[in-house]
Every structure is written in structure tokens, then in C-alpha cells.
Amino acid sequence: MVHSVLFGAFERTRAFMSPDVPRAKTSIAVVTCAGVVAGWCSVVLVTPIDQIKAYLQVQYGSSQATKYRGVADCTMGLVRARGIVGGLYRFWFPTMLEMTMMGPYFGGYEASRRYFSDKCNFSTQHGDGDKATASKSISPIASFLAGGVGGSLFWIVALPFDAVKNQLMTQSLEASSLTSSSTKNIIYRNGDLRTIHQILSQTLARQGVSGLYRGMAPALLRTFPANGATFLTYETVTNIFAENHLK
């Protein structure tokens, strides 16, 4: 569902910003801006999903008693405790900052797609190759590789935002499971949860920039094939609908 909103918003925004211009000829700047808008549109779905996922991951990795039994129980618990907005959308802003990096995601994909198609000759030719009217479309290899590049670029620029966001989302649950002497790393003297600036400052002071990039290697290993397959499917389905529309 998230990808449906993401890719749908991207195509609509790109078409709005460059009407009557095919995607292959749309500037990378426009593609990147359309990706940013698409990322913002997906925040309405990504925020509650990430909040629930973060809570469940923290409690399953803790030695404390399980507070939530599953996704439904966690969702209802957050809504009962804080309401829909306070429980599921409290941290929409850090999520929006992270999803802004969908600009480099789509921009990186499109730039790589054109590079692999033009420079590496990864393209599929339709019709008579000797005719000037013969058309070309991106090959599955180019689509897969470009998708991997776009996904990798996204995590390179978005992982620091993701690290801060996850700490924001889970600090209240972590604090409830800590002893009073250890909560000083989670809650300040006035009882307020840490802000984005406070989490960022503490992480940099204790671990340096590397603290914001913990988990980068597995993220890149996972994201390259996953996003390669995502864009390969996207291009395949788009071509099928385009061909059927022309018939």
C-alpha cells in the first residue's frame, strides 16, 4: 500500500510539473522534486506503521515482559492511551524529514536508468532496428541495477534521519522498562522526552557520525536487491498498462 501511494504520487506530481513531457525526457531536477512530494504524501501511512514496528521491535528485544501481543494490540493500545493523532502520528515530522529523501531515491533511479540505457547499452529495441522509428525501452537488467542504486542512495542519505526517528518513537517505551537510575539517558530532569536536537547531540557526542550510520552495511545489502525488484516490477507493470492503453 505504501508503494502504491508513493509511486502513484510520484507519477502524478511528475506529470503535473512537466505536462506532456515523457518521463525519459523529464529533467532529473523535476524527477527529484516529484520524489520529495511523493515521500511527503506517503507520511500518512509510513508514520503509524513505523511507530508500531518500532515499539514491537524494542519490546521483543527486551528482557522485560511483553507489553503488546501483536500489531493490532499495539495499535489499539496506542490509540487508547493517546488517541489517533497522539498515539500514531506523534512523530510525523521526523518521518517527513526521512521521507524527503525519496527525492534522491527517485532522482538516483532515473539518472542511473538513463546511464545504464545510454552508456551501457542496456536497452530493449522494438521494431526494425534499421528504422529510425524503432523505439527502445529499458531492459530488466538496467531497471534492476538502477533500482538498486536508487535504494542505496536513499539509505545513505536517510539513515541518520531514521536513526533519530527510531529513538524518538521508542524512548517512552524504553524509559518505562528502565530503572530510575538509568532513565537519565532517556528522560531529562523536567520529565520531558528528548527532542530531535537532543538525540542528535547526544549521539554525536558519544559515538560521532558513525552513530548515525549504525546498520548501514546490512541496510545496503538488503536494499539493493529489494529496490531492484521493486523498480523492475514497476517498469514491467507500467509498460503492460501503456501497451494495453495504446491498443
JSON list of C-alpha atoms in Angstrom, two decimals:
[
{"chain": "A", "resi": 1, "resn": "MET", "atom": "CA", "xyz": [0.00, 0.00, 0.00]},
{"chain": "A", "resi": 2, "resn": "VAL", "atom": "CA", "xyz": [2.83, 2.39, 0.85]},
{"chain": "A", "resi": 3, "resn": "HIS", "atom": "CA", "xyz": [4.49, 1.77, -2.51]},
{"chain": "A", "resi": 4, "resn": "SER", "atom": "CA", "xyz": [1.17, 2.29, -4.29]},
{"chain": "A", "resi": 5, "resn": "VAL", "atom": "CA", "xyz": [0.81, 5.73, -2.72]},
{"chain": "A", "resi": 6, "resn": "LEU", "atom": "CA", "xyz": [4.49, 6.51, -3.24]},
{"chain": "A", "resi": 7, "resn": "PHE", "atom": "CA", "xyz": [4.71, 5.62, -6.93]},
{"chain": "A", "resi": 8, "resn": "GLY", "atom": "CA", "xyz": [1.24, 6.96, -7.71]},
{"chain": "A", "resi": 9, "resn": "ALA", "atom": "CA", "xyz": [2.01, 10.33, -6.12]},
{"chain": "A", "resi": 10, "resn": "PHE", "atom": "CA", "xyz": [5.37, 10.40, -7.89]},
{"chain": "A", "resi": 11, "resn": "GLU", "atom": "CA", "xyz": [3.86, 9.90, -11.35]},
{"chain": "A", "resi": 12, "resn": "ARG", "atom": "CA", "xyz": [1.08, 12.41, -10.72]},
{"chain": "A", "resi": 13, "resn": "THR", "atom": "CA", "xyz": [3.49, 15.05, -9.43]},
{"chain": "A", "resi": 14, "resn": "ARG", "atom": "CA", "xyz": [5.96, 14.49, -12.26]},
{"chain": "A", "resi": 15, "resn": "ALA", "atom": "CA", "xyz": [3.19, 14.80, -14.84]},
{"chain": "A", "resi": 16, "resn": "PHE", "atom": "CA", "xyz": [1.91, 17.98, -13.16]},
{"chain": "A", "resi": 17, "resn": "MET", "atom": "CA", "xyz": [5.36, 19.59, -13.09]},
{"chain": "A", "resi": 18, "resn": "SER", "atom": "CA", "xyz": [6.24, 18.57, -16.66]},
{"chain": "A", "resi": 19, "resn": "PRO", "atom": "CA", "xyz": [2.98, 18.15, -18.56]},
{"chain": "A", "resi": 20, "resn": "ASP", "atom": "CA", "xyz": [3.15, 16.47, -21.98]},
{"chain": "A", "resi": 21, "resn": "VAL", "atom": "CA", "xyz": [6.79, 15.55, -21.37]},
{"chain": "A", "resi": 22, "resn": "PRO", "atom": "CA", "xyz": [7.60, 11.81, -21.32]},
{"chain": "A", "resi": 23, "resn": "ARG", "atom": "CA", "xyz": [9.45, 10.57, -18.28]},
{"chain": "A", "resi": 24, "resn": "ALA", "atom": "CA", "xyz": [12.53, 9.70, -20.32]},
{"chain": "A", "resi": 25, "resn": "LYS", "atom": "CA", "xyz": [12.91, 13.40, -21.19]},
{"chain": "A", "resi": 26, "resn": "THR", "atom": "CA", "xyz": [11.91, 14.87, -17.83]},
{"chain": "A", "resi": 27, "resn": "SER", "atom": "CA", "xyz": [14.78, 16.67, -16.11]},
{"chain": "A", "resi": 28, "resn": "ILE", "atom": "CA", "xyz": [16.38, 14.93, -13.14]},
{"chain": "A", "resi": 29, "resn": "ALA", "atom": "CA", "xyz": [15.58, 18.01, -11.03]},
{"chain": "A", "resi": 30, "resn": "VAL", "atom": "CA", "xyz": [11.86, 17.59, -11.71]},
{"chain": "A", "resi": 31, "resn": "VAL", "atom": "CA", "xyz": [12.05, 13.85, -11.03]},
{"chain": "A", "resi": 32, "resn": "THR", "atom": "CA", "xyz": [13.79, 14.56, -7.72]},
{"chain": "A", "resi": 33, "resn": "CYS", "atom": "CA", "xyz": [11.22, 17.17, -6.69]},
{"chain": "A", "resi": 34, "resn": "ALA", "atom": "CA", "xyz": [8.40, 14.79, -7.61]},
{"chain": "A", "resi": 35, "resn": "GLY", "atom": "CA", "xyz": [10.06, 12.17, -5.41]},
{"chain": "A", "resi": 36, "resn": "VAL", "atom": "CA", "xyz": [10.13, 14.59, -2.47]},
{"chain": "A", "resi": 37, "resn": "VAL", "atom": "CA", "xyz": [6.41, 15.30, -2.84]},
{"chain": "A", "resi": 38, "resn": "ALA", "atom": "CA", "xyz": [5.68, 11.58, -3.16]},
{"chain": "A", "resi": 39, "resn": "GLY", "atom": "CA", "xyz": [7.61, 10.95, 0.04]},
{"chain": "A", "resi": 40, "resn": "TRP", "atom": "CA", "xyz": [5.56, 13.57, 1.86]},
{"chain": "A", "resi": 41, "resn": "CYS", "atom": "CA", "xyz": [2.33, 12.02, 0.60]},
{"chain": "A", "resi": 42, "resn": "SER", "atom": "CA", "xyz": [3.35, 8.63, 1.99]},
{"chain": "A", "resi": 43, "resn": "VAL", "atom": "CA", "xyz": [3.93, 10.03, 5.51]},
{"chain": "A", "resi": 44, "resn": "VAL", "atom": "CA", "xyz": [0.27, 9.46, 6.37]},
{"chain": "A", "resi": 45, "resn": "LEU", "atom": "CA", "xyz": [0.84, 5.70, 6.03]},
{"chain": "A", "resi": 46, "resn": "VAL", "atom": "CA", "xyz": [4.51, 5.40, 6.96]},
{"chain": "A", "resi": 47, "resn": "THR", "atom": "CA", "xyz": [4.26, 7.20, 10.32]},
{"chain": "A", "resi": 48, "resn": "PRO", "atom": "CA", "xyz": [1.85, 4.81, 12.10]},
{"chain": "A", "resi": 49, "resn": "ILE", "atom": "CA", "xyz": [3.49, 1.75, 10.50]},
{"chain": "A", "resi": 50, "resn": "ASP", "atom": "CA", "xyz": [6.95, 2.79, 11.68]},
{"chain": "A", "resi": 51, "resn": "GLN", "atom": "CA", "xyz": [5.65, 3.70, 15.14]},
{"chain": "A", "resi": 52, "resn": "ILE", "atom": "CA", "xyz": [4.06, 0.29, 15.67]},
{"chain": "A", "resi": 53, "resn": "LYS", "atom": "CA", "xyz": [7.04, -1.55, 14.17]},
{"chain": "A", "resi": 54, "resn": "ALA", "atom": "CA", "xyz": [9.50, 0.34, 16.39]},
{"chain": "A", "resi": 55, "resn": "TYR", "atom": "CA", "xyz": [7.53, -0.43, 19.56]},
{"chain": "A", "resi": 56, "resn": "LEU", "atom": "CA", "xyz": [7.24, -4.12, 18.75]},
{"chain": "A", "resi": 57, "resn": "GLN", "atom": "CA", "xyz": [10.92, -4.42, 17.85]},
{"chain": "A", "resi": 58, "resn": "VAL", "atom": "CA", "xyz": [12.02, -2.80, 21.11]},
{"chain": "A", "resi": 59, "resn": "GLN", "atom": "CA", "xyz": [9.82, -4.95, 23.32]},
{"chain": "A", "resi": 60, "resn": "TYR", "atom": "CA", "xyz": [10.77, -8.20, 21.57]},
{"chain": "A", "resi": 61, "resn": "GLY", "atom": "CA", "xyz": [14.44, -7.34, 22.01]},
{"chain": "A", "resi": 62, "resn": "SER", "atom": "CA", "xyz": [14.00, -6.52, 25.70]},
{"chain": "A", "resi": 63, "resn": "SER", "atom": "CA", "xyz": [14.17, -8.83, 28.70]},
{"chain": "A", "resi": 64, "resn": "GLN", "atom": "CA", "xyz": [11.11, -7.11, 30.15]},
{"chain": "A", "resi": 65, "resn": "ALA", "atom": "CA", "xyz": [7.62, -8.58, 29.98]},
{"chain": "A", "resi": 66, "resn": "THR", "atom": "CA", "xyz": [5.89, -8.19, 26.64]},
{"chain": "A", "resi": 67, "resn": "LYS", "atom": "CA", "xyz": [3.57, -5.17, 26.69]},
{"chain": "A", "resi": 68, "resn": "TYR", "atom": "CA", "xyz": [1.89, -5.65, 23.32]},
{"chain": "A", "resi": 69, "resn": "ARG", "atom": "CA", "xyz": [0.86, -9.03, 21.90]},
{"chain": "A", "resi": 70, "resn": "GLY", "atom": "CA", "xyz": [0.96, -8.00, 18.24]},
{"chain": "A", "resi": 71, "resn": "VAL", "atom": "CA", "xyz": [0.22, -5.32, 15.66]},
{"chain": "A", "resi": 72, "resn": "ALA", "atom": "CA", "xyz": [-3.49, -5.00, 16.45]},
{"chain": "A", "resi": 73, "resn": "ASP", "atom": "CA", "xyz": [-2.91, -4.92, 20.20]},
{"chain": "A", "resi": 74, "resn": "CYS", "atom": "CA", "xyz": [-0.15, -2.32, 19.85]},
{"chain": "A", "resi": 75, "resn": "THR", "atom": "CA", "xyz": [-2.33, -0.15, 17.61]},
{"chain": "A", "resi": 76, "resn": "MET", "atom": "CA", "xyz": [-5.30, -0.25, 19.96]},
{"chain": "A", "resi": 77, "resn": "GLY", "atom": "CA", "xyz": [-3.06, 0.33, 22.98]},
{"chain": "A", "resi": 78, "resn": "LEU", "atom": "CA", "xyz": [-1.52, 3.47, 21.48]},
{"chain": "A", "resi": 79, "resn": "VAL", "atom": "CA", "xyz": [-4.90, 4.82, 20.38]},
{"chain": "A", "resi": 80, "resn": "ARG", "atom": "CA", "xyz": [-6.48, 4.18, 23.81]},
{"chain": "A", "resi": 81, "resn": "ALA", "atom": "CA", "xyz": [-3.55, 5.81, 25.61]},
{"chain": "A", "resi": 82, "resn": "ARG", "atom": "CA", "xyz": [-3.01, 8.88, 23.42]},
{"chain": "A", "resi": 83, "resn": "GLY", "atom": "CA", "xyz": [-5.66, 8.98, 20.72]},
{"chain": "A", "resi": 84, "resn": "ILE", "atom": "CA", "xyz": [-5.12, 8.50, 17.00]},
{"chain": "A", "resi": 85, "resn": "VAL", "atom": "CA", "xyz": [-3.05, 11.64, 16.45]},
{"chain": "A", "resi": 86, "resn": "GLY", "atom": "CA", "xyz": [-1.03, 11.43, 19.66]},
{"chain": "A", "resi": 87, "resn": "GLY", "atom": "CA", "xyz": [-0.57, 7.68, 19.51]},
{"chain": "A", "resi": 88, "resn": "LEU", "atom": "CA", "xyz": [0.06, 7.02, 15.83]},
{"chain": "A", "resi": 89, "resn": "TYR", "atom": "CA", "xyz": [1.09, 10.40, 14.38]},
{"chain": "A", "resi": 90, "resn": "ARG", "atom": "CA", "xyz": [3.03, 12.00, 17.20]},
{"chain": "A", "resi": 91, "resn": "PHE", "atom": "CA", "xyz": [6.31, 11.76, 15.29]},
{"chain": "A", "resi": 92, "resn": "TRP", "atom": "CA", "xyz": [5.09, 12.68, 11.81]},
{"chain": "A", "resi": 93, "resn": "PHE", "atom": "CA", "xyz": [7.69, 15.43, 11.45]},
{"chain": "A", "resi": 94, "resn": "PRO", "atom": "CA", "xyz": [10.84, 13.26, 11.77]},
{"chain": "A", "resi": 95, "resn": "THR", "atom": "CA", "xyz": [9.13, 10.77, 9.47]},
{"chain": "A", "resi": 96, "resn": "MET", "atom": "CA", "xyz": [8.57, 13.55, 6.93]},
{"chain": "A", "resi": 97, "resn": "LEU", "atom": "CA", "xyz": [12.25, 14.52, 7.16]},
{"chain": "A", "resi": 98, "resn": "GLU", "atom": "CA", "xyz": [13.24, 10.94, 6.38]},
{"chain": "A", "resi": 99, "resn": "MET", "atom": "CA", "xyz": [10.72, 10.56, 3.54]},
{"chain": "A", "resi": 100, "resn": "THR", "atom": "CA", "xyz": [12.01, 13.78, 1.97]},
{"chain": "A", "resi": 101, "resn": "MET", "atom": "CA", "xyz": [14.96, 11.62, 0.92]},
{"chain": "A", "resi": 102, "resn": "MET", "atom": "CA", "xyz": [12.61, 9.97, -1.60]},
{"chain": "A", "resi": 103, "resn": "GLY", "atom": "CA", "xyz": [13.83, 12.78, -3.83]},
{"chain": "A", "resi": 104, "resn": "PRO", "atom": "CA", "xyz": [17.32, 11.23, -4.15]},
{"chain": "A", "resi": 105, "resn": "TYR", "atom": "CA", "xyz": [15.63, 7.82, -4.32]},
{"chain": "A", "resi": 106, "resn": "PHE", "atom": "CA", "xyz": [13.69, 8.59, -7.50]},
{"chain": "A", "resi": 107, "resn": "GLY", "atom": "CA", "xyz": [16.28, 11.00, -8.85]},
{"chain": "A", "resi": 108, "resn": "GLY", "atom": "CA", "xyz": [19.06, 8.45, -8.34]},
{"chain": "A", "resi": 109, "resn": "TYR", "atom": "CA", "xyz": [16.99, 5.77, -10.03]},
{"chain": "A", "resi": 110, "resn": "GLU", "atom": "CA", "xyz": [16.16, 7.89, -13.06]},
{"chain": "A", "resi": 111, "resn": "ALA", "atom": "CA", "xyz": [19.75, 9.11, -13.52]},
{"chain": "A", "resi": 112, "resn": "SER", "atom": "CA", "xyz": [21.07, 5.55, -13.21]},
{"chain": "A", "resi": 113, "resn": "ARG", "atom": "CA", "xyz": [18.38, 4.22, -15.53]},
{"chain": "A", "resi": 114, "resn": "ARG", "atom": "CA", "xyz": [19.40, 6.65, -18.25]},
{"chain": "A", "resi": 115, "resn": "TYR", "atom": "CA", "xyz": [23.08, 5.92, -17.71]},
{"chain": "A", "resi": 116, "resn": "PHE", "atom": "CA", "xyz": [22.66, 2.16, -17.98]},
{"chain": "A", "resi": 117, "resn": "SER", "atom": "CA", "xyz": [20.39, 2.54, -21.02]},
{"chain": "A", "resi": 118, "resn": "ASP", "atom": "CA", "xyz": [22.59, 5.01, -22.92]},
{"chain": "A", "resi": 119, "resn": "LYS", "atom": "CA", "xyz": [26.17, 4.30, -21.84]},
{"chain": "A", "resi": 120, "resn": "CYS", "atom": "CA", "xyz": [25.99, 0.58, -21.11]},
{"chain": "A", "resi": 121, "resn": "ASN", "atom": "CA", "xyz": [23.54, -0.19, -23.92]},
{"chain": "A", "resi": 122, "resn": "PHE", "atom": "CA", "xyz": [21.15, -1.92, -21.52]},
{"chain": "A", "resi": 123, "resn": "SER", "atom": "CA", "xyz": [18.02, -1.36, -23.59]},
{"chain": "A", "resi": 124, "resn": "THR", "atom": "CA", "xyz": [15.49, -3.40, -25.46]},
{"chain": "A", "resi": 125, "resn": "GLN", "atom": "CA", "xyz": [14.72, -2.40, -29.03]},
{"chain": "A", "resi": 126, "resn": "HIS", "atom": "CA", "xyz": [11.27, -2.81, -30.54]},
{"chain": "A", "resi": 127, "resn": "GLY", "atom": "CA", "xyz": [10.53, -2.95, -34.23]},
{"chain": "A", "resi": 128, "resn": "ASP", "atom": "CA", "xyz": [13.03, -2.97, -37.10]},
{"chain": "A", "resi": 129, "resn": "GLY", "atom": "CA", "xyz": [16.45, -1.95, -35.78]},
{"chain": "A", "resi": 130, "resn": "ASP", "atom": "CA", "xyz": [17.34, -0.35, -39.13]},
{"chain": "A", "resi": 131, "resn": "LYS", "atom": "CA", "xyz": [14.45, 2.09, -39.00]},
{"chain": "A", "resi": 132, "resn": "ALA", "atom": "CA", "xyz": [14.70, 5.44, -37.31]},
{"chain": "A", "resi": 133, "resn": "THR", "atom": "CA", "xyz": [11.26, 4.94, -35.86]},
{"chain": "A", "resi": 134, "resn": "ALA", "atom": "CA", "xyz": [12.33, 1.93, -33.87]},
{"chain": "A", "resi": 135, "resn": "SER", "atom": "CA", "xyz": [11.65, 2.52, -30.16]},
{"chain": "A", "resi": 136, "resn": "LYS", "atom": "CA", "xyz": [13.64, 1.50, -27.15]},
{"chain": "A", "resi": 137, "resn": "SER", "atom": "CA", "xyz": [12.63, 0.62, -23.64]},
{"chain": "A", "resi": 138, "resn": "ILE", "atom": "CA", "xyz": [14.69, -0.03, -20.55]},
{"chain": "A", "resi": 139, "resn": "SER", "atom": "CA", "xyz": [15.85, -3.61, -20.15]},
{"chain": "A", "resi": 140, "resn": "PRO", "atom": "CA", "xyz": [15.15, -5.65, -17.00]},
{"chain": "A", "resi": 141, "resn": "ILE", "atom": "CA", "xyz": [18.87, -5.59, -16.17]},
{"chain": "A", "resi": 142, "resn": "ALA", "atom": "CA", "xyz": [19.07, -1.80, -16.31]},
{"chain": "A", "resi": 143, "resn": "SER", "atom": "CA", "xyz": [15.86, -1.42, -14.31]},
{"chain": "A", "resi": 144, "resn": "PHE", "atom": "CA", "xyz": [17.11, -3.78, -11.60]},
{"chain": "A", "resi": 145, "resn": "LEU", "atom": "CA", "xyz": [20.54, -2.13, -11.34]},
{"chain": "A", "resi": 146, "resn": "ALA", "atom": "CA", "xyz": [19.12, 1.39, -11.34]},
{"chain": "A", "resi": 147, "resn": "GLY", "atom": "CA", "xyz": [16.61, 0.42, -8.66]},
{"chain": "A", "resi": 148, "resn": "GLY", "atom": "CA", "xyz": [19.43, -0.90, -6.52]},
{"chain": "A", "resi": 149, "resn": "VAL", "atom": "CA", "xyz": [21.35, 2.35, -6.96]},
{"chain": "A", "resi": 150, "resn": "GLY", "atom": "CA", "xyz": [18.30, 4.45, -6.07]},
{"chain": "A", "resi": 151, "resn": "GLY", "atom": "CA", "xyz": [17.56, 2.38, -2.98]},
{"chain": "A", "resi": 152, "resn": "SER", "atom": "CA", "xyz": [21.19, 2.52, -1.83]},
{"chain": "A", "resi": 153, "resn": "LEU", "atom": "CA", "xyz": [21.31, 6.29, -2.32]},
{"chain": "A", "resi": 154, "resn": "PHE", "atom": "CA", "xyz": [18.16, 6.67, -0.26]},
{"chain": "A", "resi": 155, "resn": "TRP", "atom": "CA", "xyz": [19.59, 4.85, 2.75]},
{"chain": "A", "resi": 156, "resn": "ILE", "atom": "CA", "xyz": [22.92, 6.64, 2.53]},
{"chain": "A", "resi": 157, "resn": "VAL", "atom": "CA", "xyz": [21.19, 10.00, 2.99]},
{"chain": "A", "resi": 158, "resn": "ALA", "atom": "CA", "xyz": [18.20, 8.84, 5.07]},
{"chain": "A", "resi": 159, "resn": "LEU", "atom": "CA", "xyz": [19.77, 6.53, 7.64]},
{"chain": "A", "resi": 160, "resn": "PRO", "atom": "CA", "xyz": [20.71, 9.36, 10.07]},
{"chain": "A", "resi": 161, "resn": "PHE", "atom": "CA", "xyz": [17.10, 10.59, 9.99]},
{"chain": "A", "resi": 162, "resn": "ASP", "atom": "CA", "xyz": [15.87, 7.04, 10.50]},
{"chain": "A", "resi": 163, "resn": "ALA", "atom": "CA", "xyz": [18.19, 6.53, 13.48]},
{"chain": "A", "resi": 164, "resn": "VAL", "atom": "CA", "xyz": [16.95, 9.68, 15.22]},
{"chain": "A", "resi": 165, "resn": "LYS", "atom": "CA", "xyz": [13.33, 8.91, 14.38]},
{"chain": "A", "resi": 166, "resn": "ASN", "atom": "CA", "xyz": [13.51, 5.41, 15.85]},
{"chain": "A", "resi": 167, "resn": "GLN", "atom": "CA", "xyz": [14.95, 6.76, 19.10]},
{"chain": "A", "resi": 168, "resn": "LEU", "atom": "CA", "xyz": [12.16, 9.33, 19.29]},
{"chain": "A", "resi": 169, "resn": "MET", "atom": "CA", "xyz": [9.49, 6.70, 18.68]},
{"chain": "A", "resi": 170, "resn": "THR", "atom": "CA", "xyz": [10.76, 4.18, 21.22]},
{"chain": "A", "resi": 171, "resn": "GLN", "atom": "CA", "xyz": [12.15, 6.30, 24.06]},
{"chain": "A", "resi": 172, "resn": "SER", "atom": "CA", "xyz": [8.91, 6.34, 26.07]},
{"chain": "A", "resi": 173, "resn": "LEU", "atom": "CA", "xyz": [8.65, 2.54, 25.94]},
{"chain": "A", "resi": 174, "resn": "GLU", "atom": "CA", "xyz": [12.34, 2.18, 26.78]},
{"chain": "A", "resi": 175, "resn": "ALA", "atom": "CA", "xyz": [12.01, 4.57, 29.70]},
{"chain": "A", "resi": 176, "resn": "SER", "atom": "CA", "xyz": [9.13, 2.59, 31.20]},
{"chain": "A", "resi": 177, "resn": "SER", "atom": "CA", "xyz": [11.28, -0.55, 31.28]},
{"chain": "A", "resi": 178, "resn": "LEU", "atom": "CA", "xyz": [14.40, 1.06, 32.81]},
{"chain": "A", "resi": 179, "resn": "THR", "atom": "CA", "xyz": [15.29, 1.61, 36.42]},
{"chain": "A", "resi": 180, "resn": "SER", "atom": "CA", "xyz": [15.07, 5.11, 37.83]},
{"chain": "A", "resi": 181, "resn": "SER", "atom": "CA", "xyz": [18.87, 5.45, 37.88]},
{"chain": "A", "resi": 182, "resn": "SER", "atom": "CA", "xyz": [19.18, 4.67, 34.19]},
{"chain": "A", "resi": 183, "resn": "THR", "atom": "CA", "xyz": [16.38, 6.83, 32.83]},
{"chain": "A", "resi": 184, "resn": "LYS", "atom": "CA", "xyz": [18.69, 9.87, 32.71]},
{"chain": "A", "resi": 185, "resn": "ASN", "atom": "CA", "xyz": [19.76, 8.75, 29.23]},
{"chain": "A", "resi": 186, "resn": "ILE", "atom": "CA", "xyz": [16.14, 8.71, 28.09]},
{"chain": "A", "resi": 187, "resn": "ILE", "atom": "CA", "xyz": [14.29, 11.43, 30.05]},
{"chain": "A", "resi": 188, "resn": "TYR", "atom": "CA", "xyz": [15.57, 14.79, 31.20]},
{"chain": "A", "resi": 189, "resn": "ARG", "atom": "CA", "xyz": [15.09, 16.27, 34.66]},
{"chain": "A", "resi": 190, "resn": "ASN", "atom": "CA", "xyz": [11.87, 18.00, 33.76]},
{"chain": "A", "resi": 191, "resn": "GLY", "atom": "CA", "xyz": [10.34, 14.69, 32.72]},
{"chain": "A", "resi": 192, "resn": "ASP", "atom": "CA", "xyz": [10.11, 15.56, 29.05]},
{"chain": "A", "resi": 193, "resn": "LEU", "atom": "CA", "xyz": [11.17, 13.13, 26.35]},
{"chain": "A", "resi": 194, "resn": "ARG", "atom": "CA", "xyz": [14.19, 14.08, 24.30]},
{"chain": "A", "resi": 195, "resn": "THR", "atom": "CA", "xyz": [13.82, 16.25, 21.22]},
{"chain": "A", "resi": 196, "resn": "ILE", "atom": "CA", "xyz": [15.36, 15.69, 17.80]},
{"chain": "A", "resi": 197, "resn": "HIS", "atom": "CA", "xyz": [18.16, 18.12, 18.63]},
{"chain": "A", "resi": 198, "resn": "GLN", "atom": "CA", "xyz": [18.89, 16.47, 21.96]},
{"chain": "A", "resi": 199, "resn": "ILE", "atom": "CA", "xyz": [19.02, 12.96, 20.49]},
{"chain": "A", "resi": 200, "resn": "LEU", "atom": "CA", "xyz": [21.24, 14.15, 17.65]},
{"chain": "A", "resi": 201, "resn": "SER", "atom": "CA", "xyz": [23.59, 15.98, 20.03]},
{"chain": "A", "resi": 202, "resn": "GLN", "atom": "CA", "xyz": [23.89, 13.02, 22.39]},
{"chain": "A", "resi": 203, "resn": "THR", "atom": "CA", "xyz": [24.54, 10.56, 19.58]},
{"chain": "A", "resi": 204, "resn": "LEU", "atom": "CA", "xyz": [27.24, 12.71, 18.03]},
{"chain": "A", "resi": 205, "resn": "ALA", "atom": "CA", "xyz": [28.88, 13.35, 21.40]},
{"chain": "A", "resi": 206, "resn": "ARG", "atom": "CA", "xyz": [29.00, 9.69, 22.36]},
{"chain": "A", "resi": 207, "resn": "GLN", "atom": "CA", "xyz": [29.51, 7.88, 19.07]},
{"chain": "A", "resi": 208, "resn": "GLY", "atom": "CA", "xyz": [30.37, 10.50, 16.47]},
{"chain": "A", "resi": 209, "resn": "VAL", "atom": "CA", "xyz": [28.92, 10.48, 12.98]},
{"chain": "A", "resi": 210, "resn": "SER", "atom": "CA", "xyz": [29.24, 6.69, 12.87]},
{"chain": "A", "resi": 211, "resn": "GLY", "atom": "CA", "xyz": [26.49, 6.51, 15.48]},
{"chain": "A", "resi": 212, "resn": "LEU", "atom": "CA", "xyz": [24.04, 7.82, 12.90]},
{"chain": "A", "resi": 213, "resn": "TYR", "atom": "CA", "xyz": [25.08, 5.16, 10.39]},
{"chain": "A", "resi": 214, "resn": "ARG", "atom": "CA", "xyz": [24.86, 2.05, 12.53]},
{"chain": "A", "resi": 215, "resn": "GLY", "atom": "CA", "xyz": [23.44, -0.79, 10.44]},
{"chain": "A", "resi": 216, "resn": "MET", "atom": "CA", "xyz": [24.46, 0.75, 7.12]},
{"chain": "A", "resi": 217, "resn": "ALA", "atom": "CA", "xyz": [26.07, -2.43, 5.75]},
{"chain": "A", "resi": 218, "resn": "PRO", "atom": "CA", "xyz": [23.07, -4.72, 6.25]},
{"chain": "A", "resi": 219, "resn": "ALA", "atom": "CA", "xyz": [20.74, -1.96, 5.07]},
{"chain": "A", "resi": 220, "resn": "LEU", "atom": "CA", "xyz": [22.63, -1.67, 1.77]},
{"chain": "A", "resi": 221, "resn": "LEU", "atom": "CA", "xyz": [22.83, -5.44, 1.34]},
{"chain": "A", "resi": 222, "resn": "ARG", "atom": "CA", "xyz": [19.09, -5.68, 1.81]},
{"chain": "A", "resi": 223, "resn": "THR", "atom": "CA", "xyz": [18.01, -2.62, -0.12]},
{"chain": "A", "resi": 224, "resn": "PHE", "atom": "CA", "xyz": [19.87, -3.23, -3.40]},
{"chain": "A", "resi": 225, "resn": "PRO", "atom": "CA", "xyz": [18.04, -6.41, -4.44]},
{"chain": "A", "resi": 226, "resn": "ALA", "atom": "CA", "xyz": [14.78, -5.32, -2.80]},
{"chain": "A", "resi": 227, "resn": "ASN", "atom": "CA", "xyz": [14.56, -2.00, -4.63]},
{"chain": "A", "resi": 228, "resn": "GLY", "atom": "CA", "xyz": [15.95, -3.53, -7.80]},
{"chain": "A", "resi": 229, "resn": "ALA", "atom": "CA", "xyz": [12.99, -5.91, -7.77]},
{"chain": "A", "resi": 230, "resn": "THR", "atom": "CA", "xyz": [10.62, -3.07, -6.85]},
{"chain": "A", "resi": 231, "resn": "PHE", "atom": "CA", "xyz": [11.57, -0.90, -9.84]},
{"chain": "A", "resi": 232, "resn": "LEU", "atom": "CA", "xyz": [11.72, -3.90, -12.16]},
{"chain": "A", "resi": 233, "resn": "THR", "atom": "CA", "xyz": [8.12, -4.70, -11.23]},
{"chain": "A", "resi": 234, "resn": "TYR", "atom": "CA", "xyz": [7.16, -1.03, -11.52]},
{"chain": "A", "resi": 235, "resn": "GLU", "atom": "CA", "xyz": [8.61, -0.71, -15.03]},
{"chain": "A", "resi": 236, "resn": "THR", "atom": "CA", "xyz": [7.10, -4.01, -16.15]},
{"chain": "A", "resi": 237, "resn": "VAL", "atom": "CA", "xyz": [3.60, -3.16, -14.94]},
{"chain": "A", "resi": 238, "resn": "THR", "atom": "CA", "xyz": [3.86, 0.38, -16.35]},
{"chain": "A", "resi": 239, "resn": "ASN", "atom": "CA", "xyz": [4.83, -0.97, -19.79]},
{"chain": "A", "resi": 240, "resn": "ILE", "atom": "CA", "xyz": [1.99, -3.51, -19.73]},
{"chain": "A", "resi": 241, "resn": "PHE", "atom": "CA", "xyz": [-0.61, -0.82, -18.97]},
{"chain": "A", "resi": 242, "resn": "ALA", "atom": "CA", "xyz": [0.91, 1.50, -21.57]},
{"chain": "A", "resi": 243, "resn": "GLU", "atom": "CA", "xyz": [0.79, -1.16, -24.27]},
{"chain": "A", "resi": 244, "resn": "ASN", "atom": "CA", "xyz": [-2.80, -2.07, -23.43]},
{"chain": "A", "resi": 245, "resn": "HIS", "atom": "CA", "xyz": [-3.78, 1.60, -23.46]},
{"chain": "A", "resi": 246, "resn": "LEU", "atom": "CA", "xyz": [-2.36, 2.03, -26.98]},
{"chain": "A", "resi": 247, "resn": "LYS", "atom": "CA", "xyz": [-4.30, -0.95, -28.37]}
]
